[in-house]
PDB file of C-alpha atoms in Angstrom:
ATOM      1  CA  TYR Z   1      98.322  85.752  85.484  1.00  0.00           C
ATOM      2  CA  LEU Z   2      98.837  87.405  88.928  1.00  0.00           C
ATOM      3  CA  ALA Z   3     101.656  87.241  91.202  1.00  0.00           C
ATOM      4  CA  LEU Z   4     101.262  88.648  94.659  1.00  0.00           C
ATOM      5  CA  SER Z   5     103.908  88.986  97.289  1.00  0.00           C
ATOM      6  CA  SER Z   6     104.150  89.929 100.783  1.00  0.00           C
ATOM      7  CA  ARG Z   7     106.090  89.455 103.735  1.00  0.00           C
ATOM      8  CA  ASN Z   8     103.118  87.499 105.011  1.00  0.00           C
ATOM      9  CA  PRO Z   9     100.746  86.608 101.899  1.00  0.00           C
ATOM     10  CA  SER Z  10      97.356  86.486 102.709  1.00  0.00           C
ATOM     11  CA  ILE Z  11      94.328  86.968  99.673  1.00  0.00           C
ATOM     12  CA  ASN Z  12      90.743  88.081 100.865  1.00  0.00           C
ATOM     13  CA  ALA Z  13      88.964  84.866 100.050  1.00  0.00           C
ATOM     14  CA  GLU Z  14      86.071  86.833  98.299  1.00  0.00           C
ATOM     15  CA  TRP Z  15      88.323  89.068  95.701  1.00  0.00           C
ATOM     16  CA  LEU Z  16      90.270  85.952  94.871  1.00  0.00           C
ATOM     17  CA  GLU Z  17      86.817  84.090  93.828  1.00  0.00           C
ATOM     18  CA  VAL Z  18      85.605  86.952  91.960  1.00  0.00           C
ATOM     19  CA  VAL Z  19      89.020  87.208  89.622  1.00  0.00           C
ATOM     20  CA  GLN Z  20      89.199  83.242  89.467  1.00  0.00           C
ATOM     21  CA  ALA Z  21      85.817  83.166  88.045  1.00  0.00           C
ATOM     22  CA  GLU Z  22      87.027  85.674  85.199  1.00  0.00           C
ATOM     23  CA  GLY Z  23      89.709  82.988  84.466  1.00  0.00           C
ATOM     24  CA  ALA Z  24      92.652  84.593  86.480  1.00  0.00           C
ATOM     25  CA  VAL Z  25      95.284  82.581  87.800  1.00  0.00           C
ATOM     26  CA  VAL Z  26      96.498  84.408  91.059  1.00  0.00           C
ATOM     27  CA  LYS Z  27      99.644  82.922  92.828  1.00  0.00           C
ATOM     28  CA  THR Z  28     101.325  84.376  96.270  1.00  0.00           C
ATOM     29  CA  TYR Z  29     104.676  84.307  97.320  1.00  0.00           C
ATOM     30  CA  ALA Z  30     106.340  85.095 100.634  1.00  0.00           C
ATOM     31  CA  MET Z  31     108.827  87.929  99.822  1.00  0.00           C
ATOM     32  CA  ASP Z  32     110.673  90.561 101.937  1.00  0.00           C
ATOM     33  CA  VAL Z  33     110.795  93.308  99.496  1.00  0.00           C
ATOM     34  CA  THR Z  34     114.061  94.899 101.703  1.00  0.00           C
ATOM     35  CA  SER Z  35     116.013  91.972 100.828  1.00  0.00           C
ATOM     36  CA  ARG Z  36     117.704  91.616  97.416  1.00  0.00           C
ATOM     37  CA  GLU Z  37     118.105  87.805  97.643  1.00  0.00           C
ATOM     38  CA  SER Z  38     114.231  87.420  98.827  1.00  0.00           C
ATOM     39  CA  VAL Z  39     113.656  89.731  95.509  1.00  0.00           C
ATOM     40  CA  HIS Z  40     116.063  87.604  93.239  1.00  0.00           C
ATOM     41  CA  ALA Z  41     114.685  84.184  94.746  1.00  0.00           C
ATOM     42  CA  VAL Z  42     110.878  85.303  94.194  1.00  0.00           C
ATOM     43  CA  HIS Z  43     111.491  86.414  90.723  1.00  0.00           C
ATOM     44  CA  LYS Z  44     113.173  83.327  90.016  1.00  0.00           C
ATOM     45  CA  GLN Z  45     110.594  81.161  91.204  1.00  0.00           C
ATOM     46  CA  VAL Z  46     107.658  83.169  89.283  1.00  0.00           C
ATOM     47  CA  CYS Z  47     109.838  82.834  86.392  1.00  0.00           C
ATOM     48  CA  ALA Z  48     109.733  79.395  86.869  1.00  0.00           C
ATOM     49  CA  GLU Z  49     106.138  79.086  87.716  1.00  0.00           C
ATOM     50  CA  MET Z  50     104.173  81.493  85.223  1.00  0.00           C
ATOM     51  CA  PRO Z  51     104.264  83.396  82.147  1.00  0.00           C
ATOM     52  CA  PRO Z  52     107.066  85.862  81.400  1.00  0.00           C
ATOM     53  CA  VAL Z  53     106.477  88.817  83.657  1.00  0.00           C
ATOM     54  CA  ALA Z  54     104.922  91.803  81.832  1.00  0.00           C
ATOM     55  CA  GLY Z  55     104.836  94.477  84.743  1.00  0.00           C
ATOM     56  CA  VAL Z  56     105.621  94.907  88.465  1.00  0.00           C
ATOM     57  CA  ALA Z  57     103.904  97.318  91.044  1.00  0.00           C
ATOM     58  CA  ASN Z  58     105.814  97.967  94.395  1.00  0.00           C
ATOM     59  CA  GLY Z  59     102.806  98.996  96.926  1.00  0.00           C
ATOM     60  CA  ALA Z  60     105.084  98.080 100.192  1.00  0.00           C
ATOM     61  CA  MET Z  61     104.940 100.731 103.093  1.00  0.00           C
ATOM     62  CA  ILE Z  62     105.574 100.950 106.628  1.00  0.00           C
ATOM     63  CA  LEU Z  63     103.904 104.370 108.232  1.00  0.00           C
ATOM     64  CA  ILE Z  64     105.178 105.056 111.666  1.00  0.00           C
ATOM     65  CA  ASP Z  65     104.163 108.795 112.150  1.00  0.00           C
ATOM     66  CA  GLY Z  66     105.640 111.012 114.563  1.00  0.00           C
ATOM     67  CA  LEU Z  67     107.385 114.153 114.289  1.00  0.00           C
ATOM     68  CA  PHE Z  68     111.014 114.245 112.765  1.00  0.00           C
ATOM     69  CA  ALA Z  69     112.921 115.531 115.836  1.00  0.00           C
ATOM     70  CA  ASN Z  70     111.266 112.691 117.774  1.00  0.00           C
ATOM     71  CA  LYS Z  71     112.388 109.628 115.363  1.00  0.00           C
ATOM     72  CA  THR Z  72     114.886 107.166 116.220  1.00  0.00           C
ATOM     73  CA  HIS Z  73     117.002 106.043 113.482  1.00  0.00           C
ATOM     74  CA  ALA Z  74     115.469 102.715 113.593  1.00  0.00           C
ATOM     75  CA  GLU Z  75     112.135 104.208 112.991  1.00  0.00           C
ATOM     76  CA  PHE Z  76     112.938 106.362 110.119  1.00  0.00           C
ATOM     77  CA  ASP Z  77     114.908 103.677 108.557  1.00  0.00           C
ATOM     78  CA  LYS Z  78     112.067 101.106 108.931  1.00  0.00           C
ATOM     79  CA  THR Z  79     109.816 103.403 107.277  1.00  0.00           C
ATOM     80  CA  LEU Z  80     112.123 104.260 104.241  1.00  0.00           C
ATOM     81  CA  ARG Z  81     113.171 100.667 103.463  1.00  0.00           C
ATOM     82  CA  PRO Z  82     110.436  98.980 101.783  1.00  0.00           C
ATOM     83  CA  LYS Z  83     109.959 102.060  99.440  1.00  0.00           C
ATOM     84  CA  VAL Z  84     113.575 102.795  98.851  1.00  0.00           C
ATOM     85  CA  GLN Z  85     115.411  99.446  98.822  1.00  0.00           C
ATOM     86  CA  GLY Z  86     112.721  97.488  97.513  1.00  0.00           C
ATOM     87  CA  THR Z  87     112.568  99.886  94.798  1.00  0.00           C
ATOM     88  CA  VAL Z  88     116.002  99.581  94.157  1.00  0.00           C
ATOM     89  CA  TYR Z  89     115.753  95.784  93.891  1.00  0.00           C
ATOM     90  CA  LEU Z  90     112.731  95.599  91.778  1.00  0.00           C
ATOM     91  CA  ASP Z  91     114.493  98.035  89.342  1.00  0.00           C
ATOM     92  CA  GLU Z  92     117.701  95.766  89.445  1.00  0.00           C
ATOM     93  CA  THR Z  93     115.860  92.797  89.134  1.00  0.00           C
ATOM     94  CA  PHE Z  94     113.437  94.190  85.934  1.00  0.00           C
ATOM     95  CA  GLY Z  95     115.930  96.920  84.590  1.00  0.00           C
ATOM     96  CA  GLN Z  96     116.955  95.035  81.757  1.00  0.00           C
ATOM     97  CA  GLY Z  97     114.154  93.663  80.107  1.00  0.00           C
ATOM     98  CA  ASP Z  98     111.264  95.554  78.646  1.00  0.00           C
ATOM     99  CA  LEU Z  99     108.212  95.596  80.840  1.00  0.00           C
ATOM    100  CA  ASP Z 100     104.675  96.653  80.094  1.00  0.00           C
ATOM    101  CA  PHE Z 101     104.555  98.803  83.400  1.00  0.00           C
ATOM    102  CA  PHE Z 102     106.840  99.261  86.481  1.00  0.00           C
ATOM    103  CA  VAL Z 103     104.558 101.096  88.679  1.00  0.00           C
ATOM    104  CA  VAL Z 104     105.174 102.498  92.163  1.00  0.00           C
ATOM    105  CA  PHE Z 105     102.806 103.568  94.654  1.00  0.00           C
ATOM    106  CA  SER Z 106     103.971 106.793  95.973  1.00  0.00           C
ATOM    107  CA  SER Z 107     101.741 109.299  98.220  1.00  0.00           C
ATOM    108  CA  LEU Z 108     100.663 113.153  97.855  1.00  0.00           C
ATOM    109  CA  ALA Z 109     102.564 113.298 101.109  1.00  0.00           C
ATOM    110  CA  CYS Z 110     106.017 113.446  98.862  1.00  0.00           C
ATOM    111  CA  VAL Z 111     104.662 116.499  96.995  1.00  0.00           C
ATOM    112  CA  SER Z 112     102.697 118.524  99.771  1.00  0.00           C
ATOM    113  CA  GLY Z 113     104.539 117.049 102.834  1.00  0.00           C
ATOM    114  CA  ASN Z 114     103.035 116.187 106.093  1.00  0.00           C
ATOM    115  CA  MET Z 115     104.750 117.124 109.532  1.00  0.00           C
ATOM    116  CA  GLY Z 116     104.022 113.550 110.866  1.00  0.00           C
ATOM    117  CA  GLN Z 117     105.336 111.864 107.760  1.00  0.00           C
ATOM    118  CA  THR Z 118     108.719 112.987 106.899  1.00  0.00           C
ATOM    119  CA  ALA Z 119     110.361 109.520 106.284  1.00  0.00           C
ATOM    120  CA  TYR Z 120     107.167 108.444 104.461  1.00  0.00           C
ATOM    121  CA  ALA Z 121     107.445 111.577 102.293  1.00  0.00           C
ATOM    122  CA  ALA Z 122     111.088 111.001 101.585  1.00  0.00           C
ATOM    123  CA  ALA Z 123     110.630 107.410 100.665  1.00  0.00           C
ATOM    124  CA  ASN Z 124     107.888 108.502  98.154  1.00  0.00           C
ATOM    125  CA  ALA Z 125     109.934 111.335  96.974  1.00  0.00           C
ATOM    126  CA  PHE Z 126     113.076 108.642  96.375  1.00  0.00           C
ATOM    127  CA  MET Z 127     110.497 106.497  94.408  1.00  0.00           C
ATOM    128  CA  CYS Z 128     109.415 109.028  92.092  1.00  0.00           C
ATOM    129  CA  SER Z 129     113.007 109.772  91.536  1.00  0.00           C
ATOM    130  CA  LEU Z 130     113.714 106.226  90.669  1.00  0.00           C
ATOM    131  CA  ILE Z 131     111.040 106.015  87.989  1.00  0.00           C
ATOM    132  CA  ALA Z 132     112.148 109.243  86.394  1.00  0.00           C
ATOM    133  CA  GLY Z 133     115.620 107.412  86.147  1.00  0.00           C
ATOM    134  CA  ARG Z 134     113.784 104.734  84.484  1.00  0.00           C
ATOM    135  CA  ARG Z 135     111.939 106.911  82.106  1.00  0.00           C
ATOM    136  CA  MET Z 136     115.116 108.595  81.110  1.00  0.00           C
ATOM    137  CA  ARG Z 137     116.731 105.314  80.398  1.00  0.00           C
ATOM    138  CA  GLY Z 138     113.910 104.452  78.090  1.00  0.00           C
ATOM    139  CA  LYS Z 139     112.196 101.843  80.433  1.00  0.00           C
ATOM    140  CA  ALA Z 140     108.428 102.024  81.749  1.00  0.00           C
ATOM    141  CA  GLY Z 141     107.719 103.393  84.816  1.00  0.00           C
ATOM    142  CA  SER Z 142     105.096 105.357  86.523  1.00  0.00           C
ATOM    143  CA  ALA Z 143     104.499 106.629  90.165  1.00  0.00           C
ATOM    144  CA  ILE Z 144     101.033 106.770  91.524  1.00  0.00           C
ATOM    145  CA  ASN Z 145     100.835 109.880  94.365  1.00  0.00           C
ATOM    146  CA  MET Z 146      97.885 108.378  96.543  1.00  0.00           C
ATOM    147  CA  PRO Z 147      96.353 110.747  98.308  1.00  0.00           C
ATOM    148  CA  GLY Z 148      95.879 109.303 102.110  1.00  0.00           C
ATOM    149  CA  LYS Z 149      92.202 108.359 101.966  1.00  0.00           C
ATOM    150  CA  TYR Z 150      92.767 105.917  99.415  1.00  0.00           C
ATOM    151  CA  LEU Z 151      95.030 103.679 100.865  1.00  0.00           C
ATOM    152  CA  GLN Z 152      92.096 102.146 102.692  1.00  0.00           C
ATOM    153  CA  PRO Z 153      90.706  98.820 100.830  1.00  0.00           C
ATOM    154  CA  PHE Z 154      87.469  99.565  98.687  1.00  0.00           C
ATOM    155  CA  PRO Z 155      84.916  97.175  99.120  1.00  0.00           C
ATOM    156  CA  LEU Z 156      84.601  94.688  96.399  1.00  0.00           C
ATOM    157  CA  ARG Z 157      81.587  93.852  94.532  1.00  0.00           C
ATOM    158  CA  ARG Z 158      80.957  91.476  91.610  1.00  0.00           C
ATOM    159  CA  GLY Z 159      80.364  93.721  88.311  1.00  0.00           C
ATOM    160  CA  VAL Z 160      81.744  96.716  90.019  1.00  0.00           C
ATOM    161  CA  GLY Z 161      85.122  98.317  89.140  1.00  0.00           C
TER     162      GLY Z 161
END
């Protein structure tokens, strides 16, 4: 069972066919991870329609490249919100139960920095900090610091992967 959410969810038909042929049940939910109310509403819906939630992953991102000195507050905030607020709201929602996994997709930019991605690096560093806090509370938590070139979708072929 897989519940996928996005502000505007759409699934690649070829991918969906492959996973359903293997017996997966996939449902999509329109959700804005930067809205506490939206996260809670979708959580309630998923709990009503699917088996108990085993794990959560936050792969949300908005990337607005540019030098820090040239960034507006609105641009900086727009980049921060999906990773910062989204991860906080997911942690609030899934902070009490025992999950098998709670994964955030971060970036090597939070470790190495990137002159044009200050807000993005800061947002990813926040996610890693929240994961450290979850682990200190005895909760599941992992941050995957992805290199930029792997943010592009991989081609999907039956029997590969």
